[in-house]
Coordinates of C-alpha atoms in Angstrom, one line a residue:
M1 CA 89.2 131.3 161.0
E2 CA 91.7 128.8 162.3
V3 CA 91.7 125.2 161.3
D4 CA 93.4 122.8 163.7
A5 CA 95.8 120.0 162.6
L6 CA 93.3 117.2 163.4
T7 CA 90.7 118.7 161.1
I8 CA 93.3 118.9 158.3
V9 CA 94.3 115.3 158.8
L10 CA 90.7 114.1 158.8
T11 CA 89.9 116.1 155.7
I12 CA 92.9 114.5 153.9
A13 CA 92.0 111.1 155.1
I14 CA 88.3 111.4 153.9
A15 CA 89.5 112.7 150.5
A16 CA 91.9 109.8 150.2
V17 CA 89.2 107.3 151.0
L18 CA 86.8 108.9 148.5
A19 CA 89.5 108.9 145.8
F20 CA 90.3 105.3 146.5
V21 CA 86.6 104.4 146.1
K22 CA 86.3 106.4 142.9
L23 CA 89.4 104.9 141.4
N24 CA 88.3 101.3 142.2
K25 CA 84.6 101.5 141.5
S26 CA 83.3 98.5 139.7
E27 CA 80.4 100.0 137.8
P28 CA 80.4 98.4 134.3
D29 CA 81.4 100.5 131.3
I30 CA 78.1 99.7 129.6
H31 CA 74.8 98.4 131.0
P32 CA 74.7 94.6 130.5
L33 CA 71.3 94.8 128.9
L34 CA 72.8 96.7 126.0
L35 CA 74.8 93.7 125.1
E36 CA 71.9 91.3 125.1
Q37 CA 70.8 92.3 121.7
Q38 CA 73.5 93.7 119.5
A39 CA 71.9 93.4 116.0
S40 CA 68.7 94.4 114.3
V41 CA 67.0 91.2 113.1
A42 CA 64.5 91.3 110.3
P43 CA 61.0 89.9 111.3
L44 CA 60.8 87.7 108.2
R45 CA 63.1 85.3 106.5
G46 CA 63.2 83.4 103.2
E47 CA 62.9 79.7 102.8
G48 CA 66.2 77.9 103.5
E49 CA 67.8 80.9 105.1
S50 CA 68.0 82.8 108.4
A51 CA 66.6 86.2 109.1
I52 CA 68.7 89.1 107.8
H53 CA 70.9 90.7 110.5
R54 CA 72.0 94.3 110.4
A55 CA 73.6 96.8 112.7
K56 CA 71.1 98.3 115.2
S57 CA 71.6 101.7 113.6
V58 CA 70.2 100.5 110.3
P59 CA 67.2 98.3 110.9
A60 CA 65.2 96.6 108.2
G61 CA 63.6 99.1 105.8
S62 CA 66.4 101.7 106.2
S63 CA 69.3 102.2 103.9
L64 CA 72.7 100.7 104.6
V65 CA 75.4 103.3 105.3
K66 CA 77.6 104.2 102.3
V67 CA 79.4 107.4 103.3
P68 CA 80.4 109.3 106.5
L69 CA 79.3 112.6 105.0
E70 CA 77.8 113.4 101.7
R71 CA 80.9 115.3 100.6
I72 CA 83.1 112.3 101.3
R73 CA 82.4 109.7 98.6
T74 CA 85.9 108.7 97.4
L75 CA 89.3 108.1 99.0
H76 CA 90.5 111.4 97.5
D77 CA 87.6 113.1 99.4
V78 CA 88.8 111.4 102.5
W79 CA 92.3 113.0 102.1
Q80 CA 90.8 116.4 101.4
N81 CA 88.8 116.2 104.6
G82 CA 91.8 115.4 106.7
L83 CA 93.9 118.1 105.0
A84 CA 91.1 120.7 105.7
A85 CA 90.7 119.5 109.3
N86 CA 94.4 119.7 110.3
P87 CA 96.5 121.4 107.6
T88 CA 99.5 122.2 109.7
G89 CA 99.2 119.2 112.0
R90 CA 101.3 116.1 112.0
C91 CA 100.3 113.6 109.3
L92 CA 103.1 111.0 108.8
M93 CA 105.8 109.7 111.2
F94 CA 108.5 107.5 109.7
M95 CA 112.2 106.6 109.9
L96 CA 114.6 107.6 107.1
Q97 CA 116.7 104.8 105.8
N98 CA 119.6 103.8 108.0
Q99 CA 118.4 106.1 110.8
F100 CA 116.9 105.3 114.1
S101 CA 114.8 108.4 114.9
Y102 CA 111.4 109.3 113.5
I103 CA 110.7 112.4 111.5
N104 CA 107.3 114.2 111.1
E105 CA 105.5 115.6 108.1
S106 CA 102.4 117.8 108.2
Y107 CA 99.3 117.4 106.1
E108 CA 100.2 120.4 103.9
H109 CA 103.7 119.0 103.3
V110 CA 102.4 115.5 102.5
D111 CA 99.8 117.0 100.2
R112 CA 102.6 118.7 98.2
R113 CA 104.4 115.3 98.0
I114 CA 101.2 113.6 96.8
G115 CA 100.7 116.1 94.0
G116 CA 104.4 116.0 93.2
F117 CA 104.7 112.3 92.8
G118 CA 101.4 112.0 90.9
T119 CA 102.6 114.7 88.5
G120 CA 106.0 113.2 88.1
F121 CA 104.6 109.7 87.7
M122 CA 102.4 110.8 84.8
T123 CA 105.3 112.8 83.2
E124 CA 107.6 109.8 83.3
T125 CA 105.2 107.1 82.3
K126 CA 103.0 109.1 79.9
L127 CA 100.0 107.3 81.4
K128 CA 96.7 109.1 81.3
P129 CA 94.6 109.7 84.5
R130 CA 91.2 108.1 85.1
T131 CA 91.8 105.3 82.6
E132 CA 91.7 102.6 85.4
T133 CA 95.3 101.8 84.7
P134 CA 96.8 99.3 87.2
V135 CA 100.0 100.4 89.0
G136 CA 101.9 98.1 91.3
I137 CA 103.0 98.9 94.8
Y138 CA 105.7 96.5 95.9
A139 CA 106.7 98.4 99.1
P140 CA 104.9 97.7 102.3
Y141 CA 105.7 99.5 105.6
S142 CA 106.7 102.6 103.6
Q143 CA 105.8 106.2 103.6
E144 CA 106.5 106.3 99.9
S145 CA 103.8 103.7 99.3
F146 CA 101.3 105.8 101.2
V147 CA 102.2 108.9 99.1
A148 CA 102.0 106.8 95.9
Q149 CA 98.7 105.3 96.8
Q150 CA 97.2 108.7 97.7
A151 CA 98.5 110.1 94.4
F152 CA 96.8 107.2 92.5
Y153 CA 93.5 108.1 94.2
R154 CA 94.0 111.8 93.3
Y155 CA 94.7 111.2 89.6
G156 CA 92.5 108.1 89.0
F157 CA 94.9 105.2 88.8
V158 CA 94.4 101.7 90.2
A159 CA 96.6 100.6 93.1
V160 CA 97.7 97.0 93.0
P161 CA 99.4 96.2 96.3
I162 CA 101.8 93.2 96.3
H163 CA 102.2 92.1 99.9
D164 CA 104.8 89.2 99.7
L165 CA 108.3 90.5 99.0
R166 CA 109.8 87.0 98.8
S167 CA 107.9 85.1 96.1
S168 CA 108.8 85.8 92.5
E169 CA 105.9 83.5 91.4
L170 CA 103.3 85.7 93.0
L171 CA 104.9 88.9 91.7
I172 CA 105.0 87.5 88.1
E173 CA 101.4 86.3 88.1
I174 CA 100.1 89.6 89.4
V175 CA 102.1 91.7 86.9
N176 CA 101.0 89.5 84.0
Q177 CA 97.4 89.4 85.0
T178 CA 97.1 93.2 85.3
K179 CA 99.7 94.0 82.5
M180 CA 101.0 96.8 84.7
K181 CA 103.4 99.2 83.0
A182 CA 104.7 100.9 86.2
I183 CA 105.5 99.8 89.7
V184 CA 106.6 101.4 93.0
V185 CA 109.2 99.3 94.7
A186 CA 111.0 99.2 98.1
Q187 CA 114.7 99.0 97.9
K188 CA 114.8 95.6 99.5
A189 CA 112.3 94.2 96.9
L190 CA 114.2 95.6 93.9
P191 CA 116.6 92.6 93.4
L192 CA 113.6 90.1 93.2
L193 CA 111.8 92.4 90.8
L194 CA 114.9 92.7 88.5
Q195 CA 115.3 89.0 88.6
S196 CA 111.7 88.6 87.5
L197 CA 111.7 91.2 84.8
K198 CA 112.3 88.7 82.0
D199 CA 108.8 87.3 82.9
C200 CA 107.3 90.7 83.5
T201 CA 107.6 92.3 80.1
S202 CA 104.8 94.8 80.5
I203 CA 106.8 96.8 83.2
K204 CA 108.5 99.8 81.6
T205 CA 109.0 102.2 84.6
I206 CA 110.2 101.3 88.1
F207 CA 110.1 103.9 90.9
V208 CA 112.4 102.8 93.7
S209 CA 112.3 104.2 97.3
A210 CA 116.1 104.1 97.5
I211 CA 119.0 106.4 98.2
Y212 CA 121.3 104.6 95.8
I213 CA 120.7 102.7 92.6
S214 CA 123.7 100.9 91.1
E215 CA 124.7 101.0 87.4
E216 CA 124.3 97.3 87.3
Q217 CA 120.7 97.5 88.4
K218 CA 120.0 100.1 85.8
R219 CA 121.7 97.9 83.2
I220 CA 119.5 94.9 84.1
A221 CA 116.4 97.0 83.9
A222 CA 117.4 98.4 80.5
Q223 CA 118.1 95.0 79.2
H224 CA 114.4 94.1 79.7
G225 CA 113.1 97.5 78.3
A226 CA 112.5 99.2 81.7
R227 CA 113.8 102.3 83.4
I228 CA 114.7 102.7 87.1
L229 CA 113.9 106.1 88.7
K230 CA 114.4 107.3 92.2
F231 CA 111.0 107.9 93.9
A232 CA 112.2 111.1 95.7
E233 CA 113.6 112.7 92.5
V234 CA 110.4 112.0 90.6
E235 CA 108.4 113.5 93.5
Y236 CA 110.5 116.6 93.7
N237 CA 110.4 117.3 90.0
G238 CA 106.7 116.9 90.0
T239 CA 106.3 119.5 92.8
L240 CA 107.8 122.2 90.6
D241 CA 104.6 122.3 88.6
A242 CA 102.1 119.9 90.1
L243 CA 98.9 119.2 88.2
D244 CA 95.4 119.7 89.6
A245 CA 93.6 116.6 90.8
V246 CA 91.6 114.5 88.3
K247 CA 88.9 113.6 90.8
P248 CA 87.7 110.0 90.7
E249 CA 84.0 109.0 90.9
P250 CA 82.8 106.6 93.6
S251 CA 82.3 103.9 91.0
D252 CA 85.9 104.1 89.8
I253 CA 88.3 101.2 90.7
A254 CA 90.6 102.2 93.6
M255 CA 92.4 98.9 94.2
I256 CA 92.9 95.4 92.9
N257 CA 93.8 93.2 95.9
Y258 CA 95.3 89.8 95.5
N259 CA 95.3 87.2 98.3
T260 CA 98.9 86.2 98.4
K261 CA 98.2 83.3 100.9
S262 CA 96.8 81.4 98.0
T263 CA 98.9 78.9 96.0
S264 CA 97.3 80.3 92.8
L265 CA 96.5 84.0 92.3
S266 CA 93.7 83.4 89.9
K267 CA 91.5 86.1 91.5
G268 CA 92.2 89.7 92.0
V269 CA 89.5 91.4 94.1
V270 CA 88.4 94.7 92.4
L271 CA 87.4 97.3 95.0
T272 CA 86.0 100.7 94.1
H273 CA 86.3 104.0 96.0
A274 CA 82.7 103.4 97.1
N275 CA 83.5 100.0 98.4
L276 CA 86.4 101.2 100.6
V277 CA 84.7 104.4 101.8
A278 CA 81.7 102.2 102.8
A279 CA 84.0 99.9 104.8
M280 CA 85.7 102.8 106.5
T281 CA 82.3 104.2 107.4
G282 CA 81.1 100.9 108.7
F283 CA 84.2 100.7 111.0
T284 CA 84.0 104.3 112.3
G285 CA 80.3 103.8 112.9
S286 CA 81.1 101.0 115.2
L287 CA 83.1 103.3 117.5
P288 CA 81.2 104.8 120.4
G289 CA 81.0 108.6 120.3
A290 CA 83.7 109.2 122.9
K291 CA 86.0 106.7 121.2
K292 CA 85.9 108.0 117.6
F293 CA 89.1 109.1 116.0
T294 CA 90.1 112.8 116.3
S295 CA 92.9 115.0 114.9
K296 CA 94.8 114.3 118.2
D297 CA 95.0 110.6 117.6
R298 CA 98.0 108.7 116.2
L299 CA 97.7 105.3 114.4
L300 CA 100.4 102.7 114.5
S301 CA 99.3 99.9 112.2
H302 CA 100.9 96.6 111.4
F303 CA 98.5 96.2 108.6
T304 CA 100.2 97.7 105.6
N305 CA 98.7 100.6 103.7
G306 CA 98.3 98.2 100.7
D307 CA 96.3 95.6 102.7
V308 CA 92.6 96.3 102.4
I309 CA 92.3 96.4 106.2
G310 CA 95.1 98.9 106.4
T311 CA 93.4 101.0 103.7
W312 CA 90.2 101.7 105.6
M313 CA 92.1 101.9 108.9
T314 CA 94.4 104.6 107.7
S315 CA 91.6 106.3 105.8
A316 CA 89.6 106.6 109.0
M317 CA 92.6 108.3 110.7
V318 CA 93.2 110.5 107.7
M319 CA 89.6 111.6 107.6
A320 CA 89.9 112.8 111.2
G321 CA 93.1 114.6 110.5
G322 CA 95.1 112.4 112.8
S323 CA 98.6 111.1 112.2
I324 CA 100.0 107.8 111.0
V325 CA 103.1 106.0 112.1
F326 CA 105.1 103.7 109.7
P327 CA 106.9 101.2 112.0
S328 CA 110.2 99.6 111.2
G329 CA 108.6 96.3 110.2
L330 CA 110.9 94.2 112.5
M331 CA 109.3 91.9 115.1
K332 CA 112.1 92.8 117.6
N333 CA 111.2 96.5 117.3
V334 CA 107.5 96.3 117.8
L335 CA 107.6 97.6 121.4
H336 CA 110.4 100.1 120.6
D337 CA 108.4 101.5 117.7
S338 CA 105.4 102.1 119.9
Q339 CA 107.4 103.6 122.7
A340 CA 109.2 106.0 120.3
T341 CA 106.0 107.2 118.6
T342 CA 103.4 107.1 121.5
P343 CA 100.4 106.1 119.4
T344 CA 96.8 106.3 120.7
I345 CA 95.5 103.7 118.3
F346 CA 97.4 100.4 117.9
A347 CA 96.2 98.2 115.0
S348 CA 97.8 94.8 114.7
T349 CA 97.4 91.2 113.8
P350 CA 96.6 88.5 116.4
I351 CA 100.0 86.9 116.1
I352 CA 101.8 90.2 117.0
L353 CA 99.5 90.9 119.9
E354 CA 100.1 87.4 121.2
K355 CA 103.9 87.9 120.9
I356 CA 103.6 91.2 122.8
H357 CA 101.6 89.4 125.5
E358 CA 104.2 86.7 125.8
A359 CA 107.1 89.1 126.0
L360 CA 105.5 91.3 128.6
D361 CA 104.4 88.3 130.7
T362 CA 107.9 87.0 130.6
T363 CA 109.3 90.3 131.8
Y364 CA 106.7 91.2 134.5
G365 CA 104.5 88.1 135.1
A366 CA 106.6 86.6 137.9
G367 CA 106.6 89.7 140.1
S368 CA 104.4 89.6 143.2
S369 CA 103.2 93.2 142.8
F370 CA 102.2 92.5 139.2
K371 CA 100.3 89.4 140.2
K372 CA 98.3 91.2 142.8
A373 CA 97.6 94.2 140.5
F374 CA 96.7 91.9 137.6
A375 CA 94.4 89.8 139.7
S376 CA 92.6 93.0 140.9
K377 CA 92.3 94.4 137.4
L378 CA 90.9 91.0 136.2
A379 CA 88.2 91.3 138.9
L380 CA 87.3 94.8 137.5
L381 CA 87.2 93.3 134.0
D382 CA 84.9 90.6 135.2
A383 CA 82.7 93.3 136.6
G384 CA 82.6 95.0 133.2
R385 CA 85.2 97.7 133.6
V386 CA 88.4 98.5 131.7
T387 CA 90.4 101.4 133.3
T388 CA 93.7 103.0 133.7
T389 CA 92.8 104.9 136.8
S390 CA 92.5 102.2 139.5
L391 CA 94.9 102.2 142.4
W392 CA 96.6 99.2 140.8
D393 CA 97.4 101.1 137.6
F394 CA 99.5 103.5 139.7
I395 CA 101.1 100.8 141.9
G396 CA 101.9 97.8 139.7
L397 CA 100.9 98.2 136.1
G398 CA 102.1 101.6 134.9
E399 CA 105.4 100.3 133.5
V400 CA 103.5 97.5 131.6
R401 CA 101.2 100.1 129.9
S402 CA 104.2 102.3 129.0
R403 CA 105.7 99.5 126.9
L404 CA 103.2 100.5 124.1
G405 CA 104.1 104.1 124.6
G406 CA 101.7 104.9 127.5
K407 CA 99.0 106.6 125.4
V408 CA 97.2 103.7 123.5
R409 CA 93.5 103.9 124.2
L410 CA 92.3 101.4 121.6
V411 CA 93.7 98.2 120.0
V412 CA 92.1 97.1 116.8
T413 CA 92.7 93.6 115.6
T414 CA 91.1 90.7 113.7
N415 CA 89.9 87.3 114.6
P416 CA 91.0 84.9 116.0
T417 CA 92.9 86.5 118.9
K418 CA 93.5 84.4 121.9
P419 CA 91.1 85.2 124.8
E420 CA 94.0 85.4 127.3
T421 CA 95.7 88.0 125.2
L422 CA 92.6 90.1 125.0
K423 CA 92.2 89.8 128.8
Y424 CA 95.8 90.9 129.3
I425 CA 95.5 94.0 127.1
R426 CA 92.2 95.0 128.8
A427 CA 93.2 94.3 132.3
A428 CA 97.0 94.7 132.6
M429 CA 97.2 97.5 130.2
G430 CA 93.8 99.1 130.6
I431 CA 93.2 99.3 126.8
H432 CA 89.9 98.7 125.0
V433 CA 90.0 96.2 122.2
M434 CA 87.9 96.1 119.0
T435 CA 88.1 92.9 117.0
T436 CA 86.8 92.8 113.4
Y437 CA 85.9 90.0 110.9
G438 CA 86.0 90.5 107.2
R439 CA 87.0 89.3 103.8
T440 CA 89.0 90.9 101.0
E441 CA 85.8 90.7 98.9
T442 CA 83.9 92.7 101.6
S443 CA 86.6 95.4 101.7
G444 CA 88.1 93.7 104.8
I445 CA 85.1 94.1 107.2
V446 CA 81.8 92.4 107.9
T447 CA 81.4 92.6 111.7
S448 CA 83.0 94.3 114.6
R449 CA 82.8 93.2 118.2
N450 CA 81.4 95.8 120.7
M451 CA 84.5 97.2 122.5
F452 CA 82.6 96.9 125.8
D453 CA 81.8 93.2 125.3
Y454 CA 84.5 91.7 127.5
S455 CA 83.0 88.2 127.6
N456 CA 85.0 85.1 126.5
D457 CA 82.4 84.1 124.0
A458 CA 83.9 83.2 120.6
H459 CA 81.6 85.4 118.5
L460 CA 82.8 88.0 116.0
G461 CA 80.4 90.8 116.9
A462 CA 77.4 92.2 115.1
P463 CA 77.2 93.5 111.4
V464 CA 78.7 96.9 110.7
S465 CA 76.4 99.5 109.3
C466 CA 77.5 99.2 105.7
N467 CA 76.3 95.6 105.2
E468 CA 73.8 92.9 106.2
I469 CA 74.3 89.2 106.8
K470 CA 72.2 86.1 106.5
L471 CA 72.9 82.4 106.7
A472 CA 72.0 80.0 103.9
D473 CA 71.2 76.3 104.6
D474 CA 73.9 73.8 103.7
P475 CA 72.3 70.4 103.4
E476 CA 75.6 68.6 102.9
R477 CA 76.9 69.9 106.2
R478 CA 73.4 69.6 107.7
Y479 CA 73.4 73.2 108.8
T480 CA 70.0 74.9 108.6
S481 CA 68.3 78.1 109.7
A482 CA 66.0 75.9 111.9
D483 CA 68.9 74.5 114.0
Q484 CA 68.6 74.9 117.7
P485 CA 69.6 76.8 119.8
N486 CA 71.1 78.9 117.0
P487 CA 70.6 79.0 113.2
R488 CA 73.5 77.8 111.1
G489 CA 74.5 77.9 107.5
E490 CA 76.9 79.5 105.0
I491 CA 77.6 83.2 105.7
L492 CA 76.3 85.6 103.0
V493 CA 77.0 89.3 102.9
R494 CA 75.4 92.1 101.0
G495 CA 76.2 95.9 101.0
P496 CA 78.1 98.7 99.4
N497 CA 81.4 97.3 100.8
V498 CA 81.1 94.1 98.7
M499 CA 83.5 94.0 95.8
K500 CA 82.8 95.0 92.2
G501 CA 84.0 91.5 91.2
Y502 CA 87.1 89.5 90.4
Y503 CA 89.5 91.1 88.0
K504 CA 88.7 89.9 84.4
K505 CA 86.9 86.8 85.9
P506 CA 83.2 87.3 85.2
N507 CA 82.4 83.6 85.7
A508 CA 84.1 83.6 89.2
T509 CA 82.3 86.8 90.0
A510 CA 78.9 85.4 89.0
T511 CA 79.6 82.2 91.0
N512 CA 80.3 84.1 94.2
I513 CA 77.9 87.0 94.0
D514 CA 74.4 86.0 93.3
S515 CA 71.7 87.9 91.3
D516 CA 70.4 89.6 94.5
G517 CA 73.9 90.9 95.3
W518 CA 74.7 88.5 98.1
F519 CA 78.4 87.5 98.4
H520 CA 78.8 83.8 99.3
T521 CA 81.8 83.6 101.7
G522 CA 82.4 79.9 101.6
E523 CA 82.4 79.9 105.5
W524 CA 79.9 78.4 107.9
G525 CA 78.5 80.5 110.7
S526 CA 75.8 80.8 113.3
F527 CA 73.9 83.6 114.9
N528 CA 73.8 83.8 118.6
A529 CA 70.7 84.9 120.5
N530 CA 72.2 88.4 121.0
G531 CA 72.5 88.8 117.2
T532 CA 76.3 88.3 117.0
L533 CA 78.0 86.1 114.4
E534 CA 80.2 83.1 115.1
V535 CA 82.3 81.4 112.4
L536 CA 82.1 77.6 112.6
G537 CA 84.6 76.7 109.9
K538 CA 85.4 76.9 106.2
K539 CA 83.8 74.9 103.5
K540 CA 86.3 72.4 102.0
K541 CA 85.8 73.8 98.5
A542 CA 85.8 77.4 99.5
K543 CA 85.2 79.8 96.6
T544 CA 87.7 82.4 97.9
D545 CA 90.3 82.8 100.6
K546 CA 90.3 85.1 103.6
A547 CA 91.6 88.6 103.4
P548 CA 95.4 88.6 103.9
S549 CA 97.0 90.0 107.0
S550 CA 100.4 91.6 106.8
P551 CA 102.3 90.8 110.0
V552 CA 105.5 92.4 111.0
Q553 CA 108.4 90.3 109.6
E554 CA 110.9 88.4 111.6
E555 CA 114.3 89.9 111.4
S556 CA 115.7 86.8 109.5
K557 CA 113.3 87.5 106.7
E558 CA 114.5 91.0 106.0

């Protein structure tokens, strides 16, 4: 059978038209009716308070979610699940000191490192496992801090992350409150620690992630009764005869997290394994089925692995057997880090996302092809669609998307992120965004915004499945549950993600967590008609501060 040239041309033309229509279809990613009610609202409410709001998956009368699977009840279990899921697959990506290329380590390799450091740590410090002994981690943006933290989970120690590497006052107060005897330190933080040792007399052993330690540094440490050891050497020695895990219980303390944005660090938030596993489960439960993390995913996070948000974010990736990138930590390298490692999940603070938006807009925004492509993608966004397969993605926006490595499918951030930045990420880059709201006391999460909700509304999303929320009347502010059109009041949260309490502060704990288990956030909020939460402000005499973020540092601060 012969086919003439005209038939071939017509067939190609029809195929091209059909492809164009398919690539530029404007059907929404989710039916709009599904966004009209995003929470399950209890039918009854108490006097002086709103109805209790929950995730739609856990309506009133059902149990709040605590664990992803019955076998995963601690952060040690999370690691074991990832190891079993992807033993030979890539786990960590990081740069060695003074080098510019990333190296990779498999789950099996990192597992040996975890056992090695944990064993070496106990050998050198003579500290006993599962005694809830606090150990400092003064090393953000570090693969060593990840290994150390996993080792502490494995052998039952309590991680105390110290986020701010520039304030000796914060360091001294945390060390003295917890009376920590050992600390893991980044090389750049060692000088400040040594300077502070005269006021940190409990510290006896310092593990430094450094290639070189000077004799002068050793002398200063010895002068104050402390030893300095190289992290890598301790880890290697421990691998020669690694000890079996001393498995923690869900009720064991995993972390004491201090809010270093406060002027006074009077409250360390005590978080158990159960708290952090519940928070991780609440977050992963908010991801649609097709968007859940898998072993093929790679996380680049600008929340440190010591920050409570970073903890459940990396835990979610580990549980799936995916890989984790440790970026350079310099603002000028944010785009380079992403291009070099091609992550699929990009977790970052609002300020970093806004700076990325500003930089890309400066580079591409004036071009006529970009303007046409962006306007067309904005029209698709307004129609409820985020895509990377429209005609404009191939013509004018491919290079913009490639600036984050070209493979990012989800950006995770916190509130408040500017609406124009969110629009840019969704339209120009074709990437879905999930924003979360949380407090340190709630393990860093309370609500998450539906990733298919592209509206400009200021709400923070609906409750995640591990907690429930209600509003309590505030007569002084004249906020009440009877307010129209939406109830208003102080935001109260209850669930397995709510902290055990403040470290050695029983009175502060009792003040902020009432007898029914509700944590009083000290923030005002309102419930919208669709069940989402909106924060209206912070009470002047707030009982606690917000969970800290850990933004990438400017180069001048290094």
